[in-house]
Amino acid sequence: MLNLKSALGTTRGLAAALLTGSALIAPGALAAQEETTITAVMHSGLRVLDPVITTAHITRNHGYMIYDVLTAVDENFAPQPQMADWEVSEDGLTYTFTLRDGLVFHDGAPVTGADVVASLSRWGQKDSGGQLIFDRTASLEAPDDKTVVWTLSEPFAPLLDVISKQSAVPPFIMPARVAETSADETITEYVGSGPFVFNEAEYEPGVNVTYEKFDDYVPRDEPASWMAGGKMVNVDRVVWTTMPDALTALNALSAGEIDYLEQVQIDLMPIIEGNPDVTVEKRDELGYVTIGRPNFLHPPFDNKLVRQAAMAALDQESMLATMQGDPEYYNVCGAIFGCSTPLGSEEGSEPLTGGADPEAARALLEEAGYDGTPVVLMAPTDVVSLINQPVVAAQALRQAGFEVDLQSMDWQSVVQRRAQQSAPGEGGWNMFFTNWMVPEVSDPLINVMVNGRGDDAWFGWPTDPEIEDLRAEFVAADGADAQKEVAMKIQEHVMDNVNYIMMGEYIIPQARRNTIQNMIPSPVPVFWNMTKEAE
Amino acid sequence: MFVYILKRIVATIPVMVIVAVFVFLLLRLTPGDPAAILAGDSATPAQLDRIRERLGLNDPLIVQFMRWMGQLLRGDLGTSLISNTSVSGMLVDRLGPTINIALMTIVISVALAVPMGVIAAWRHRTWVDFLVMSFSVLGFSVPVFVIGYILIQIFAIELRWVPVQGYRAPSDGIGPFFSRAILPSLTLATIYIALIARMTRASMLEVLGEDYIRTARAKGVRENVVLFRHALRNAAVPILTIIGTGFALLISGVVVTESVFNIPGIGRLTVDAILARDYPVIQAMILLTAGIYVFVNLLVDVSYSFFDPRIRY
């Protein structure tokens, strides 16, 4: 009466089990037939399903579930074949990609060169690295179903690094009919060739999203490493569910209602640390950076000396300690490309990492002739990871002699206001803070804060021809050593010119039930390779 | 009666239009840009502008407003700017959990609070009265999320009688629905029990002093009949008003409870939409809320005449 259908189902199952005798001999046999579902609480709800139109992390994570990529970086930041192998001509102008066998989309159609060309072209309109490649592209063609030939007009040494990057917008491969959507319009069909299939019927924007194992996916043979290697799916379903309340998510994990929690708030750690059924770990060792961005258009930060004064006034240790609390989860680091990346260098970063120096800051302000123009700091009040930085910075800047106007607002208001180029007194701003994943700042082509093209640059709009020359030098640099050398010059330049203020690195721990095993350590949480045992 | 209801419904039209205009203008005057949410953190100003153009956000306000009004008149609530899904579909999905939890809360509250209030009034200035009033003060003063966490700690984590969080529709089975709905309903009920019990007590106290009660008692009518048939019926009007507005309040979204118990209701939908400046969703939500208030008030007004025959329309 209560639930006739399931009651009938149980009776039928029991009868069948009794007939075959399996219920008597092997009670576990039935359980083993059951579907394995991983229920995960991600850092935010999935609302945008087009991984090219947005740089939101949750949408990128969704992209890796259902789409595949041509090439992908492994844990050493080295590009590896994923859907395709490649060959580069000796002059560095022609890249020939050959698709591997067995690639099919979720609708059963084989993946062809035409799909790849359409997908790369759409991505190239949105992605800043992609735009640089397409500026130098003579042609991108698919001579046959298995081959894609990318011909450049001038060499672009980091091409494979750019198309293999895991963030912010990786070039996911979609069917040509989907990829032909304008790059400013969101796609409406979500068919990929990746290891999971998106279950559109069960999708509730911002609440739940369900993926099912794609049975026809053929993984590579190599072991999985970051986004590269064999993507072996050992579970039937993955459900991402959104829990706006951090404590509820922890309680649900403790009670076994969910299997995995992508982000654990540091201050709630004591609640879960003693639980023997749960493992808390640092799965993404690279972590995040927090940064301050000055506005180059208006006084006082249009003056290099004042920017240097601000950098001298700020102190990473106190900022990170206020943000994270536990030193185990932060790292004083002055490398603008991140401390544990191939291009990371702490050259010239002592003003940042060596503690605040209000005296030096005062001297710089005096030299600059600072007239007490108030500095407008935008302080978001609704994003946990961004609440503290402006408050700590305001205090440090005041101690060094700055007049500070700390303005509280919600993050959406920050996002809209930081796009305003008007003067701080007329709706503009002087400085704001934000966070990036380390892979998103790890080289000069990805890191938007080292773009120096004035109005076309990222918010703050520095006109910095010197850094643009260095970026061009980086594109032309052949080989890892040559690239590293240019990256060092960029580091020194940013430390001197203060294009942005690197405020250090931090790590967000993750938690899982002990029944979940074999997760790949990676900045992007992925659900291949992992296994789930019965509790 | 029919004419009265019809008149009331017609009278809501100008109210809804004013609400619509007000909401539309207020949203457009609030800083925030849905295009920025859609595009993400590293979008350039030029990319943002192209997205705004496509979403129609660069059009003059009056054009945007007329477009929205045109859609509404066709019964179309539009499409979410962020998730690109139909707003009416989102509302339907989210309304179910909220209405079910609200109904359960009101049923629990009325079932407990009305007898509590009646007994408190009957035993005026005794320890029973004192107990009921203390509970009401407590129910009002403790924040709802604290009660929620306490209930979760006791019943979900220590005793393991029910799950910590989540929602299942009644169509998935009464057991799964009830086990997940009971804690949020109890949490919310603490407030409404307090509210309804106080109102019942006050209203009953007034009625119990009336002549006809004395007459009824003098005639030898049993005390429970005096209380629940004679007195409560005459005390019902203010109690019904409180229950009605309480119900409307519950439906318009109890965000904190929905967050603490992870219920995908319309309270959470509204907050998410506001944070993302998803205009079509916010507009529809506010219109819906206004509509619910108007409808519930109408129901309450109509129900007065059943309890108090002197009220005629």
mmCIF file of N, CA and C in Angstrom, chain A residues 72 102 133 169 196 202 226 271 280 339 351 355 364 368 391 398 458 486 504 522:
data_model
loop_
_atom_site.group_PDB
_atom_site.id
_atom_site.type_symbol
_atom_site.label_atom_id
_atom_site.label_comp_id
_atom_site.label_asym_id
_atom_site.label_seq_id
_atom_site.Cartn_x
_atom_site.Cartn_y
_atom_site.Cartn_z
ATOM 1 N N ALA A 72 46.398 16.085 -23.536
ATOM 2 C CA ALA A 72 46.176 16.556 -22.167
ATOM 3 C C ALA A 72 47.494 16.554 -21.413
ATOM 4 N N GLY A 102 38.380 3.731 -32.360
ATOM 5 C CA GLY A 102 37.362 3.430 -31.357
ATOM 6 C C GLY A 102 36.708 4.626 -30.715
ATOM 7 N N ILE A 133 46.946 31.351 -30.973
ATOM 8 C CA ILE A 133 47.283 30.347 -31.997
ATOM 9 C C ILE A 133 46.560 30.680 -33.308
ATOM 10 N N VAL A 169 39.735 27.061 -19.978
ATOM 11 C CA VAL A 169 38.845 26.483 -20.984
ATOM 12 C C VAL A 169 39.632 25.500 -21.849
ATOM 13 N N PHE A 196 31.863 9.526 -19.506
ATOM 14 C CA PHE A 196 30.532 9.524 -18.890
ATOM 15 C C PHE A 196 29.518 10.177 -19.824
ATOM 16 N N GLU A 202 17.556 13.858 -15.773
ATOM 17 C CA GLU A 202 17.643 13.997 -14.316
ATOM 18 C C GLU A 202 18.364 15.264 -13.878
ATOM 19 N N TRP A 226 46.792 12.988 -14.049
ATOM 20 C CA TRP A 226 46.006 14.202 -14.275
ATOM 21 C C TRP A 226 44.942 13.924 -15.328
ATOM 22 N N ILE A 271 35.348 18.663 13.130
ATOM 23 C CA ILE A 271 34.128 17.853 13.197
ATOM 24 C C ILE A 271 34.340 16.497 12.548
ATOM 25 N N VAL A 280 40.324 12.603 5.192
ATOM 26 C CA VAL A 280 40.487 13.984 4.731
ATOM 27 C C VAL A 280 41.879 14.077 4.134
ATOM 28 N N CYS A 339 54.508 28.232 -7.021
ATOM 29 C CA CYS A 339 55.806 27.762 -6.539
ATOM 30 C C CYS A 339 56.170 26.354 -7.016
ATOM 31 N N PRO A 351 60.019 41.441 -1.070
ATOM 32 C CA PRO A 351 59.081 42.403 -0.463
ATOM 33 C C PRO A 351 57.754 41.744 -0.081
ATOM 34 N N GLY A 355 57.639 39.508 4.811
ATOM 35 C CA GLY A 355 56.899 40.256 5.826
ATOM 36 C C GLY A 355 56.682 41.703 5.383
ATOM 37 N N LEU A 364 58.492 55.054 0.011
ATOM 38 C CA LEU A 364 58.088 55.032 -1.401
ATOM 39 C C LEU A 364 56.939 56.005 -1.664
ATOM 40 N N ALA A 368 56.934 59.179 -4.101
ATOM 41 C CA ALA A 368 55.934 59.295 -5.175
ATOM 42 C C ALA A 368 55.125 60.570 -5.046
ATOM 43 N N VAL A 391 40.098 43.131 3.923
ATOM 44 C CA VAL A 391 40.108 43.685 5.283
ATOM 45 C C VAL A 391 41.534 43.730 5.819
ATOM 46 N N ARG A 398 46.756 51.090 5.556
ATOM 47 C CA ARG A 398 46.596 52.255 6.445
ATOM 48 C C ARG A 398 47.848 52.461 7.292
ATOM 49 N N TRP A 458 43.109 42.314 -18.893
ATOM 50 C CA TRP A 458 42.157 41.963 -17.840
ATOM 51 C C TRP A 458 41.911 43.188 -16.962
ATOM 52 N N VAL A 486 62.630 33.084 -20.051
ATOM 53 C CA VAL A 486 61.725 34.211 -20.295
ATOM 54 C C VAL A 486 60.775 34.395 -19.104
ATOM 55 N N GLY A 504 50.157 34.677 -2.126
ATOM 56 C CA GLY A 504 50.473 33.364 -1.567
ATOM 57 C C GLY A 504 49.551 32.261 -2.047
ATOM 58 N N SER A 522 44.635 15.239 -8.553
ATOM 59 C CA SER A 522 44.571 16.136 -9.703
ATOM 60 C C SER A 522 43.859 17.423 -9.308
#
